[in-house]
């Protein structure tokens, strides 16, 4: 009897903690359980072929909002060519509507609802040993002779009973490692499924430290905590942060999703001492409209978030990722612009502009009619319009999102964008104007090279601020070389042919230690923070040393010879 756990991830670099946790908990049946990893970018035919060739008797799909449609399509076709196979689903996308999902998809045999470890273990016991009946397995809905039945939900687990899944890191090469030190969330945000289960359970601190040491010993590049609100228990938070500070290996980065309003001065003092790049923080702001925040049950004041984010920024050692959601109740176009500008002013390393997803089972779905939410029938159920925001304005925000992702979140145009902002009343106005430029010139549906993105920004900047054409050319050149050594200079960059001899001399003298390294020398005659002229100096970009917060090359300045 072979049971195949199938993960269809959003990207290759992602790993699926759930399927590995299910297998680890069911170690008694480890010889019967295999894992198959795919991504949503794999061809459906290839996934079907690989699963078919596995010869599995039972196939269990890990189902999420980003893969549910693909899972149903693949499961449908598999049942045609493997009529005797048993197909199960599990995961947040099917847990809260299990009976309806089964009744709507007759190729499915069952669904695991809620936490899956103990449930999957008993399913394995049923299929491998025939030692337990479906009717005795808590946490499942299943197809029977009497139709679709749903058993009672399983009691929540003790977090320490969940095995550590990363004893062998070979199959996680070049993938993000996900780690879970708690489950549940203390908040009740109406758009989130975590609001259904308000209980929060923690893995014991000593066990967490032991497992984190494994990552540190193996110099894992990044460990991403999947805890919904990592810092909701101060003792737990401080214990983990103190441990990774004291045992820092100089390589591993830890990512945490936190509530900024919960950070106190003691925690802020602790993280201020960390190596740049040791941790990064993701903070959900969602909106700065007080009525919107109250309506979605967040009860977090923006001023609290602003104080903490500003304080963390002052340390200069923490990458901060802030989130906004478009399409929330009481947030019209002007209100969202204000939210955007408020959060942008905090200067996070990344600002994610997301769009409301009306998730099944969420409070937002229950109030969809009241808020006049029009959203897509298929996953990810993204909102298209609301009582306050029509579809045309939503399309504007979609275009702004792409410009923000390209020209801000990439970090590749930092100095140019900062100077360009001065030509607009607000940062939002700049990204909107840039999106209109893309729309007008048919640039949205074109595959762009990196240089072409710089060129488009240059042309746009000239169109709105022609008097500073040379400033933009110089800033873009600087931004470009901050990230990579180019084989061919872009058309807007000033030629350096006349300085070839000087460059050779500099590498023989001042920069002799860098002669054979991956570096670049550029003559700079502009203050990149202000755009004003300065005495020309030679800037050496050392690509072997990178800023851990933004990936910029190290810059060494020498006055012109």
Coordinates of C-alpha atoms in Angstrom, one line a residue:
X1 CA 0.0 0.0 0.0
X2 CA 1.5 3.3 -1.1
X3 CA 0.3 6.7 0.0
X4 CA 1.5 9.7 -1.9
X5 CA 1.4 13.2 -0.3
X6 CA 1.4 15.8 -3.1
X7 CA 2.6 19.4 -2.7
X8 CA 2.0 21.9 -5.5
X9 CA 3.8 25.0 -4.4
X10 CA 3.6 28.5 -5.7
X11 CA 7.3 28.7 -6.6
X12 CA 10.2 26.2 -6.8
X13 CA 12.0 27.9 -3.9
X14 CA 9.0 27.2 -1.6
X15 CA 8.7 24.0 0.4
X16 CA 5.6 22.6 1.9
X17 CA 5.9 22.2 5.6
X18 CA 2.5 20.5 5.9
X19 CA 3.3 17.3 3.9
X20 CA 6.6 16.8 5.6
X21 CA 4.9 17.2 9.0
X22 CA 2.3 14.6 8.1
X23 CA 4.9 12.1 7.0
X24 CA 7.1 12.7 10.1
X25 CA 4.1 12.3 12.5
X26 CA 3.2 9.0 10.7
X27 CA 6.7 7.6 11.0
X28 CA 5.3 4.2 11.8
X29 CA 4.2 4.1 8.2
X30 CA 7.2 5.9 6.7
X31 CA 7.9 3.1 4.2
X32 CA 4.4 3.4 2.9
X33 CA 4.3 7.2 2.6
X34 CA 6.1 9.2 -0.1
X35 CA 6.2 12.9 -1.0
X36 CA 5.9 14.5 -4.5
X37 CA 6.8 18.1 -4.9
X38 CA 5.6 20.2 -7.9
X39 CA 4.8 23.9 -8.6
X40 CA 1.9 25.6 -10.2
X41 CA 4.3 26.4 -13.1
X42 CA 4.7 22.7 -13.9
X43 CA 2.6 21.4 -16.9
X44 CA -0.5 19.6 -15.7
X45 CA 0.3 16.7 -18.0
X46 CA 3.7 16.2 -16.4
X47 CA 2.2 16.2 -12.9
X48 CA -0.4 13.7 -13.9
X49 CA 2.2 11.5 -15.6
X50 CA 4.5 11.6 -12.5
X51 CA 1.7 10.8 -10.0
X52 CA 0.4 8.0 -12.3
X53 CA 3.9 6.4 -12.6
X54 CA 4.3 6.5 -8.8
X55 CA 1.7 3.7 -8.6
X56 CA 0.1 5.2 -5.5
X57 CA -2.9 3.6 -4.0
X58 CA -3.9 6.7 -2.0
X59 CA -3.1 10.3 -3.2
X60 CA -3.5 13.1 -0.7
X61 CA -3.2 16.7 -2.0
X62 CA -2.1 19.7 0.2
X63 CA -4.6 22.3 -0.9
X64 CA -4.3 26.1 -0.7
X65 CA -5.8 29.1 -2.3
X66 CA -3.1 29.3 -5.0
X67 CA -3.3 25.6 -6.1
X68 CA -6.9 24.5 -5.5
X69 CA -8.1 24.8 -9.1
X70 CA -5.0 22.9 -10.4
X71 CA -5.5 20.2 -7.7
X72 CA -9.1 19.6 -8.8
X73 CA -8.2 19.5 -12.5
X74 CA -5.4 17.0 -11.8
X75 CA -7.4 14.9 -9.4
X76 CA -10.3 14.7 -12.0
X77 CA -7.9 13.4 -14.7
X78 CA -6.1 11.0 -12.4
X79 CA -9.4 9.3 -11.3
X80 CA -10.1 8.6 -15.0
X81 CA -6.8 6.7 -15.5
X82 CA -6.6 5.4 -11.9
X83 CA -10.2 4.5 -11.1
X84 CA -9.3 2.5 -8.0
X85 CA -7.1 5.2 -6.4
X86 CA -8.3 6.9 -3.3
X87 CA -8.0 10.7 -3.5
X88 CA -8.0 12.9 -0.4
X89 CA -7.6 16.6 0.1
X90 CA -6.4 18.6 3.1
X91 CA -5.5 22.2 3.9
X92 CA -7.1 25.5 4.6
X93 CA -8.8 25.8 1.2
X94 CA -11.1 22.8 1.8
X95 CA -11.2 22.4 5.6
X96 CA -14.1 24.8 6.3
X97 CA -16.4 23.6 3.5
X98 CA -15.5 20.0 3.4
X99 CA -19.0 18.5 2.9
X100 CA -19.8 20.8 0.0
X101 CA -16.5 20.2 -1.7
X102 CA -17.1 16.4 -1.5
X103 CA -20.6 16.7 -2.8
X104 CA -19.4 18.9 -5.7
X105 CA -16.5 16.6 -6.7
X106 CA -17.4 13.0 -7.0
X107 CA -13.9 11.9 -7.7
X108 CA -12.8 12.7 -4.2
X109 CA -12.9 10.1 -1.4
X110 CA -12.5 12.4 1.5
X111 CA -11.1 15.6 3.1
X112 CA -9.0 16.1 6.2
X113 CA -10.4 19.0 8.2
X114 CA -8.2 21.2 10.4
X115 CA -4.8 20.0 11.8
X116 CA -3.7 17.0 9.8
X117 CA -0.9 15.2 11.6
X118 CA -3.0 12.9 13.8
X119 CA -5.7 12.6 11.3
X120 CA -3.4 11.5 8.5
X121 CA -1.7 9.0 10.9
X122 CA -5.1 7.3 11.4
X123 CA -5.9 7.4 7.7
X124 CA -2.6 5.6 7.1
X125 CA -3.5 3.1 9.8
X126 CA -6.8 2.5 8.0
X127 CA -5.3 2.0 4.6
X128 CA -2.2 0.1 5.5
X129 CA -3.4 -2.0 8.5
X130 CA -7.2 -1.9 8.1
X131 CA -7.1 -1.2 11.8
X132 CA -9.6 1.7 12.1
X133 CA -12.8 2.6 10.4
X134 CA -13.5 6.0 8.8
X135 CA -16.3 6.5 11.3
X136 CA -13.8 6.5 14.2
X137 CA -11.4 9.0 12.6
X138 CA -12.0 12.5 14.0
X139 CA -11.4 15.4 11.6
X140 CA -12.5 13.9 8.3
X141 CA -15.4 14.2 5.9
X142 CA -15.7 11.1 3.6
X143 CA -17.9 9.4 1.0
X144 CA -19.8 6.4 2.2
X145 CA -22.7 4.2 1.1
X146 CA -24.9 6.6 3.0
X147 CA -23.6 9.6 1.2
X148 CA -21.1 12.2 2.4
X149 CA -20.5 12.1 6.2
X150 CA -18.5 14.5 8.4
X151 CA -17.0 13.4 11.7
X152 CA -16.4 15.7 14.6
X153 CA -13.4 17.9 14.5
X154 CA -10.2 16.6 16.2
X155 CA -9.0 18.3 19.4
X156 CA -6.2 20.7 18.9
X157 CA -2.7 19.2 19.3
X158 CA 0.1 19.8 21.7
X159 CA 2.7 21.5 19.6
X160 CA 5.5 19.5 21.2
X161 CA 4.0 16.3 19.8
X162 CA 4.7 17.5 16.2
X163 CA 8.0 16.0 15.0
X164 CA 10.9 18.1 13.6
X165 CA 10.9 17.5 9.8
X166 CA 14.3 18.7 8.8
X167 CA 16.7 15.9 9.8
X168 CA 17.9 15.7 6.2
X169 CA 18.3 19.0 4.4
X170 CA 19.4 17.6 1.0
X171 CA 16.0 17.7 -0.6
X172 CA 15.6 21.4 0.6
X173 CA 18.6 22.7 -1.3
X174 CA 17.8 26.1 -2.8
X175 CA 14.5 26.2 -1.1
X176 CA 13.2 28.4 1.7
X177 CA 12.9 26.5 5.0
X178 CA 9.6 27.0 6.8
X179 CA 9.4 26.6 10.6
X180 CA 6.5 26.7 13.0
X181 CA 6.9 27.6 16.7
X182 CA 3.2 28.4 17.3
X183 CA -0.3 27.8 15.8
X184 CA -3.3 30.0 15.9
X185 CA -3.7 33.8 16.2
X186 CA -4.9 36.1 19.0
X187 CA -6.6 38.5 16.5
X188 CA -9.9 38.2 14.7
X189 CA -9.3 40.0 11.4
X190 CA -12.4 39.5 9.4
X191 CA -10.7 38.7 6.1
X192 CA -8.5 35.9 7.6
X193 CA -9.3 32.3 8.4
X194 CA -7.0 32.5 11.5
X195 CA -9.9 34.5 13.1
X196 CA -11.9 31.3 13.3
X197 CA -9.4 29.6 15.7
X198 CA -8.4 32.3 18.3
X199 CA -6.5 29.8 20.5
X200 CA -2.7 30.1 20.3
X201 CA -0.4 27.2 21.1
X202 CA 3.3 27.2 21.4
X203 CA 6.1 24.8 20.9
X204 CA 8.2 24.7 24.1
X205 CA 11.1 27.1 24.1
X206 CA 13.8 24.5 24.8
X207 CA 12.6 22.4 21.9
X208 CA 12.5 25.4 19.6
X209 CA 16.1 26.4 20.5
X210 CA 17.3 22.9 19.8
X211 CA 15.7 22.9 16.4
X212 CA 17.0 26.4 15.5
X213 CA 20.5 25.3 16.4
X214 CA 20.2 22.6 13.7
X215 CA 19.5 25.3 11.1
X216 CA 22.4 27.4 12.5
X217 CA 24.8 24.5 12.5
X218 CA 23.9 23.7 8.9
X219 CA 24.1 27.4 7.9
X220 CA 20.7 27.4 6.3
X221 CA 20.3 30.6 4.2
X222 CA 16.8 31.6 5.4
X223 CA 14.3 30.2 7.9
X224 CA 10.8 31.6 7.6
X225 CA 8.6 31.3 10.6
X226 CA 5.0 30.6 9.6
X227 CA 3.6 31.7 13.0
X228 CA 0.7 34.0 12.3
X229 CA 1.6 36.5 15.0
X230 CA 5.1 35.5 16.2
X231 CA 5.4 38.1 19.0
X232 CA 2.1 37.5 20.7
X233 CA 3.8 35.9 23.8
X234 CA 6.7 38.0 25.1
X235 CA 8.6 35.2 26.9
X236 CA 8.5 33.1 23.7
X237 CA 9.6 36.0 21.5
X238 CA 12.4 37.1 23.7
X239 CA 13.6 33.6 24.2
X240 CA 14.0 32.9 20.5
X241 CA 15.4 36.3 19.6
X242 CA 17.9 36.2 22.4
X243 CA 19.0 32.7 21.3
X244 CA 19.6 33.5 17.7
X245 CA 21.4 36.7 18.7
X246 CA 23.8 34.8 20.9
X247 CA 24.3 31.9 18.4
X248 CA 24.4 33.9 15.2
X249 CA 26.4 32.1 12.5
X250 CA 26.8 35.1 10.3
X251 CA 24.8 33.5 7.5
X252 CA 21.2 32.5 8.5
X253 CA 18.4 35.0 8.1
X254 CA 15.2 34.5 10.2
X255 CA 11.9 35.9 8.9
X256 CA 9.0 36.7 11.4
X257 CA 5.5 38.0 10.9
X258 CA 4.7 40.3 13.8
X259 CA 2.3 42.7 15.2
X260 CA 4.2 46.0 15.5
X261 CA 2.0 47.4 18.3
X262 CA 3.0 44.5 20.6
X263 CA 6.8 45.2 20.4
X264 CA 8.0 46.8 23.7
X265 CA 11.2 48.7 24.5
X266 CA 12.9 45.6 25.8
X267 CA 12.3 43.7 22.5
X268 CA 13.3 46.8 20.4
X269 CA 16.5 47.1 22.4
X270 CA 17.3 43.4 21.8
X271 CA 16.8 43.5 18.0
X272 CA 18.8 46.7 17.8
X273 CA 21.9 44.7 18.7
X274 CA 21.5 42.1 15.9
X275 CA 23.7 41.7 12.9
X276 CA 22.3 43.4 9.8
X277 CA 20.3 40.7 8.0
X278 CA 20.0 38.3 11.0
X279 CA 16.2 38.9 11.1
X280 CA 13.6 40.5 8.9
X281 CA 10.1 41.6 10.0
X282 CA 6.8 41.4 8.1
X283 CA 4.2 43.8 9.5
X284 CA 0.5 43.9 8.3
X285 CA -0.7 47.5 8.3
X286 CA -3.5 46.8 5.8
X287 CA -5.0 50.4 6.0
X288 CA -4.5 53.6 7.9
X289 CA -8.2 54.4 7.7
X290 CA -9.5 54.1 11.3
X291 CA -13.0 53.2 10.3
X292 CA -11.7 50.4 8.0
X293 CA -9.4 49.1 10.7
X294 CA -12.3 49.0 13.2
X295 CA -14.6 47.3 10.7
X296 CA -12.1 44.5 10.0
X297 CA -11.6 43.9 13.8
X298 CA -7.9 44.7 13.9
X299 CA -8.1 47.3 16.7
X300 CA -4.5 48.4 16.0
X301 CA -3.7 52.1 15.8
X302 CA -1.5 53.2 12.9
X303 CA 0.3 55.6 15.2
X304 CA 1.5 52.6 17.2
X305 CA 2.8 50.9 14.1
X306 CA 4.4 54.1 12.9
X307 CA 6.3 54.6 16.1
X308 CA 7.7 51.0 16.1
X309 CA 8.6 50.9 12.4
X310 CA 10.3 54.3 12.6
X311 CA 12.3 53.1 15.7
X312 CA 13.3 49.9 13.9
X313 CA 14.4 51.8 10.8
X314 CA 16.6 54.0 13.0
X315 CA 18.6 50.9 13.9
X316 CA 19.7 50.3 10.3
X317 CA 20.0 46.6 10.7
X318 CA 16.5 45.2 10.1
X319 CA 14.7 44.6 6.8
X320 CA 11.0 45.5 7.2
X321 CA 8.2 44.4 4.9
X322 CA 4.9 46.2 5.3
X323 CA 1.6 45.1 3.9
X324 CA -1.5 47.0 2.6
X325 CA -4.8 45.5 1.4
X326 CA -6.9 47.2 -1.3
X327 CA -10.6 46.5 -1.3
X328 CA -11.4 46.6 2.4
X329 CA -14.7 48.1 3.7
X330 CA -14.9 51.9 3.9
X331 CA -11.7 52.3 1.9
X332 CA -12.5 54.3 -1.2
X333 CA -9.9 55.4 -3.8
X334 CA -8.8 58.6 -2.0
X335 CA -8.7 56.8 1.4
X336 CA -6.5 54.1 -0.1
X337 CA -4.2 56.7 -1.6
X338 CA -3.8 58.1 1.9
X339 CA -3.0 54.7 3.3
X340 CA -0.5 54.1 0.6
X341 CA 1.3 57.5 1.3
X342 CA 1.2 57.0 5.0
X343 CA 2.9 53.6 4.8
X344 CA 5.3 54.6 2.0
X345 CA 6.5 57.5 4.2
X346 CA 7.8 54.9 6.7
X347 CA 10.4 53.8 4.1
X348 CA 10.2 50.0 4.5
X349 CA 12.5 47.9 2.4
X350 CA 9.3 46.4 0.9
X351 CA 5.7 47.6 0.6
X352 CA 3.3 45.0 -0.6
X353 CA 0.1 46.2 -2.1
X354 CA -2.2 43.2 -1.9
X355 CA -5.9 42.8 -2.8
X356 CA -8.7 41.5 -0.6
X357 CA -9.3 37.8 -0.9
X358 CA -12.8 36.8 0.1
X359 CA -12.0 33.5 1.7
X360 CA -14.5 30.8 2.3
X361 CA -15.5 30.6 6.0
X362 CA -14.2 34.1 6.8
X363 CA -16.3 36.8 8.4
X364 CA -15.6 38.9 5.3
X365 CA -17.5 36.3 3.1
X366 CA -20.4 36.4 5.5
X367 CA -20.7 40.2 5.1
X368 CA -20.0 40.2 1.4
X369 CA -23.5 41.3 0.5
X370 CA -23.5 44.1 3.1
X371 CA -20.3 45.5 1.7
X372 CA -21.3 44.8 -1.9
X373 CA -18.2 42.8 -2.5
X374 CA -17.9 41.6 -6.1
X375 CA -15.2 38.9 -6.3
X376 CA -14.0 36.2 -8.5
X377 CA -15.8 32.8 -8.2
X378 CA -12.5 30.9 -8.6
X379 CA -9.6 30.9 -6.3
X380 CA -8.0 33.2 -5.1
X381 CA -11.5 34.9 -4.8
X382 CA -10.0 38.3 -5.3
X383 CA -12.2 41.3 -4.9
X384 CA -13.1 43.1 -8.1
X385 CA -15.2 46.0 -6.7
X386 CA -16.8 47.1 -3.4
X387 CA -19.4 49.6 -2.3
X388 CA -16.6 52.1 -2.0
X389 CA -14.3 51.1 -4.9
X390 CA -15.5 50.4 -8.4
X391 CA -13.7 48.1 -10.9
X392 CA -12.1 50.9 -12.9
X393 CA -10.4 52.2 -9.8
X394 CA -9.4 48.6 -8.8
X395 CA -7.7 48.4 -12.3
X396 CA -5.8 51.6 -11.5
X397 CA -4.6 50.0 -8.3
X398 CA -3.5 46.9 -10.1
X399 CA -1.3 48.9 -12.4
X400 CA 0.1 50.9 -9.5
X401 CA 0.9 47.6 -7.8
X402 CA 3.0 46.5 -10.7
X403 CA 4.9 49.7 -10.8
X404 CA 5.5 49.5 -7.1
X405 CA 6.8 46.0 -7.3
X406 CA 9.1 46.9 -10.2
X407 CA 10.4 50.2 -9.2
X408 CA 10.3 50.1 -5.4
X409 CA 10.3 46.6 -4.0
X410 CA 13.1 45.5 -6.3
X411 CA 15.3 48.1 -4.6
X412 CA 17.1 48.6 -8.0
X413 CA 16.1 52.2 -8.6
X414 CA 16.3 53.6 -5.1
X415 CA 18.1 56.9 -5.7
X416 CA 16.4 57.7 -9.0
X417 CA 12.9 57.1 -7.5
X418 CA 13.6 59.1 -4.4
X419 CA 14.6 62.1 -6.6
X420 CA 11.7 61.7 -8.9
X421 CA 9.2 61.8 -6.0
X422 CA 10.0 65.5 -5.7
X423 CA 8.1 66.2 -9.0
X424 CA 4.9 64.9 -7.6
X425 CA 2.5 65.9 -4.8
X426 CA 2.6 62.4 -3.2
X427 CA 4.4 59.1 -3.8
X428 CA 1.2 57.5 -4.9
X429 CA 0.8 60.2 -7.6
X430 CA 4.2 59.3 -9.0
X431 CA 3.5 55.5 -9.2
X432 CA 0.1 56.3 -10.8
X433 CA 1.6 58.6 -13.4
X434 CA 4.3 55.9 -14.1
X435 CA 1.5 53.3 -14.6
X436 CA -0.3 55.7 -17.0
X437 CA 3.0 56.1 -18.9
X438 CA 3.2 52.3 -19.2
X439 CA -0.4 52.1 -20.3
X440 CA -0.1 54.8 -22.9
X441 CA 3.1 53.2 -24.4
X442 CA 1.8 49.7 -24.4
X443 CA 4.5 48.5 -22.0
X444 CA 2.4 46.3 -19.7
X445 CA 2.2 43.3 -22.0
X446 CA 5.8 43.4 -23.0
X447 CA 8.6 41.2 -21.7
X448 CA 11.2 43.6 -20.3
X449 CA 15.0 43.2 -19.9
X450 CA 16.5 44.8 -16.8
X451 CA 18.1 47.6 -18.9
X452 CA 14.8 48.3 -20.6
X453 CA 13.1 48.9 -17.2
X454 CA 15.8 51.5 -16.5
X455 CA 15.3 53.1 -19.9
X456 CA 11.6 53.3 -19.5
X457 CA 12.1 55.0 -16.1
X458 CA 14.5 57.4 -17.7
X459 CA 12.1 58.3 -20.5
X460 CA 9.3 58.8 -18.0
X461 CA 11.4 61.0 -15.7
X462 CA 12.4 63.2 -18.7
X463 CA 8.7 63.5 -19.7
X464 CA 7.8 64.9 -16.3
X465 CA 11.0 66.8 -15.3
X466 CA 13.0 67.6 -18.5
X467 CA 15.2 70.1 -16.7
X468 CA 16.9 67.4 -14.7
X469 CA 17.5 65.0 -17.7
X470 CA 21.2 64.6 -16.9
X471 CA 20.5 64.1 -13.2
X472 CA 18.2 61.1 -13.9
X473 CA 20.8 59.7 -16.3
X474 CA 23.5 59.8 -13.6
X475 CA 21.2 58.5 -10.8
X476 CA 20.1 55.6 -13.0
X477 CA 23.7 54.8 -13.8
X478 CA 24.5 54.8 -10.2
X479 CA 21.5 52.6 -9.3
X480 CA 22.4 50.2 -12.0
X481 CA 26.0 49.7 -10.9
X482 CA 25.0 49.3 -7.3
X483 CA 23.5 46.0 -8.3
X484 CA 25.6 44.5 -11.1
X485 CA 28.7 44.9 -13.3
X486 CA 27.4 45.5 -16.8
X487 CA 29.1 44.2 -20.0
X488 CA 27.5 47.0 -22.0
X489 CA 26.7 50.5 -20.7
X490 CA 23.1 51.7 -21.2
X491 CA 22.5 54.4 -23.8
X492 CA 21.7 57.0 -21.1
X493 CA 25.0 56.5 -19.2
X494 CA 27.8 58.9 -19.9
X495 CA 30.7 57.2 -21.8
X496 CA 33.8 56.5 -19.8
X497 CA 36.2 55.8 -22.7
X498 CA 38.3 58.8 -22.1
X499 CA 39.0 57.6 -18.6
X500 CA 40.3 54.1 -19.5
X501 CA 43.9 55.0 -18.6
X502 CA 42.9 56.5 -15.3
X503 CA 40.9 53.4 -14.4
X504 CA 43.9 51.2 -15.2
X505 CA 46.1 53.4 -13.0
X506 CA 43.6 53.3 -10.1
X507 CA 43.5 49.5 -10.2
X508 CA 47.3 49.5 -10.1
X509 CA 47.5 51.9 -7.2
X510 CA 44.6 52.9 -5.0
X511 CA 42.5 49.8 -5.7
X512 CA 45.2 47.3 -6.2
X513 CA 43.6 44.9 -3.7
X514 CA 40.4 44.8 -5.9
X515 CA 42.1 44.4 -9.3
X516 CA 41.1 40.8 -9.8
X517 CA 37.8 40.9 -8.0
X518 CA 34.3 41.4 -9.4
X519 CA 34.2 45.3 -9.2
X520 CA 33.5 48.4 -11.3
X521 CA 34.9 51.9 -11.2
X522 CA 32.6 54.8 -12.0
X523 CA 33.3 58.5 -12.0
X524 CA 30.5 60.2 -10.1
X525 CA 29.9 64.0 -10.0
X526 CA 26.5 64.1 -8.3
X527 CA 25.3 63.7 -4.8
X528 CA 22.9 60.7 -5.2
X529 CA 20.9 61.7 -2.2
X530 CA 20.1 65.2 -3.4
X531 CA 20.9 65.3 -7.1
X532 CA 23.2 68.2 -6.7
X533 CA 26.6 68.5 -8.3
X534 CA 29.7 67.6 -6.3
X535 CA 33.5 67.4 -7.1
X536 CA 34.0 64.3 -9.2
X537 CA 35.1 61.2 -7.3
X538 CA 35.8 57.6 -8.3
X539 CA 33.4 55.2 -6.8
X540 CA 34.4 51.5 -6.7
X541 CA 31.5 49.0 -6.6
X542 CA 32.6 45.8 -4.9
X543 CA 30.1 43.0 -5.9
X544 CA 31.8 40.4 -3.6
X545 CA 30.4 42.3 -0.6
X546 CA 26.7 43.0 -0.4
X547 CA 24.4 44.9 1.9
X548 CA 22.3 42.2 3.6
X549 CA 19.3 44.5 3.8
X550 CA 19.1 45.6 0.1
X551 CA 21.7 43.6 -1.8
X552 CA 23.6 46.7 -2.9
X553 CA 27.3 46.3 -3.6
X554 CA 29.8 47.8 -1.2
X555 CA 30.9 51.3 -2.3
X556 CA 34.4 52.7 -1.7
X557 CA 35.0 56.4 -2.7
X558 CA 38.3 57.8 -3.9
X559 CA 38.8 61.4 -5.1
X560 CA 39.6 61.9 -8.8
X561 CA 43.3 61.6 -9.6

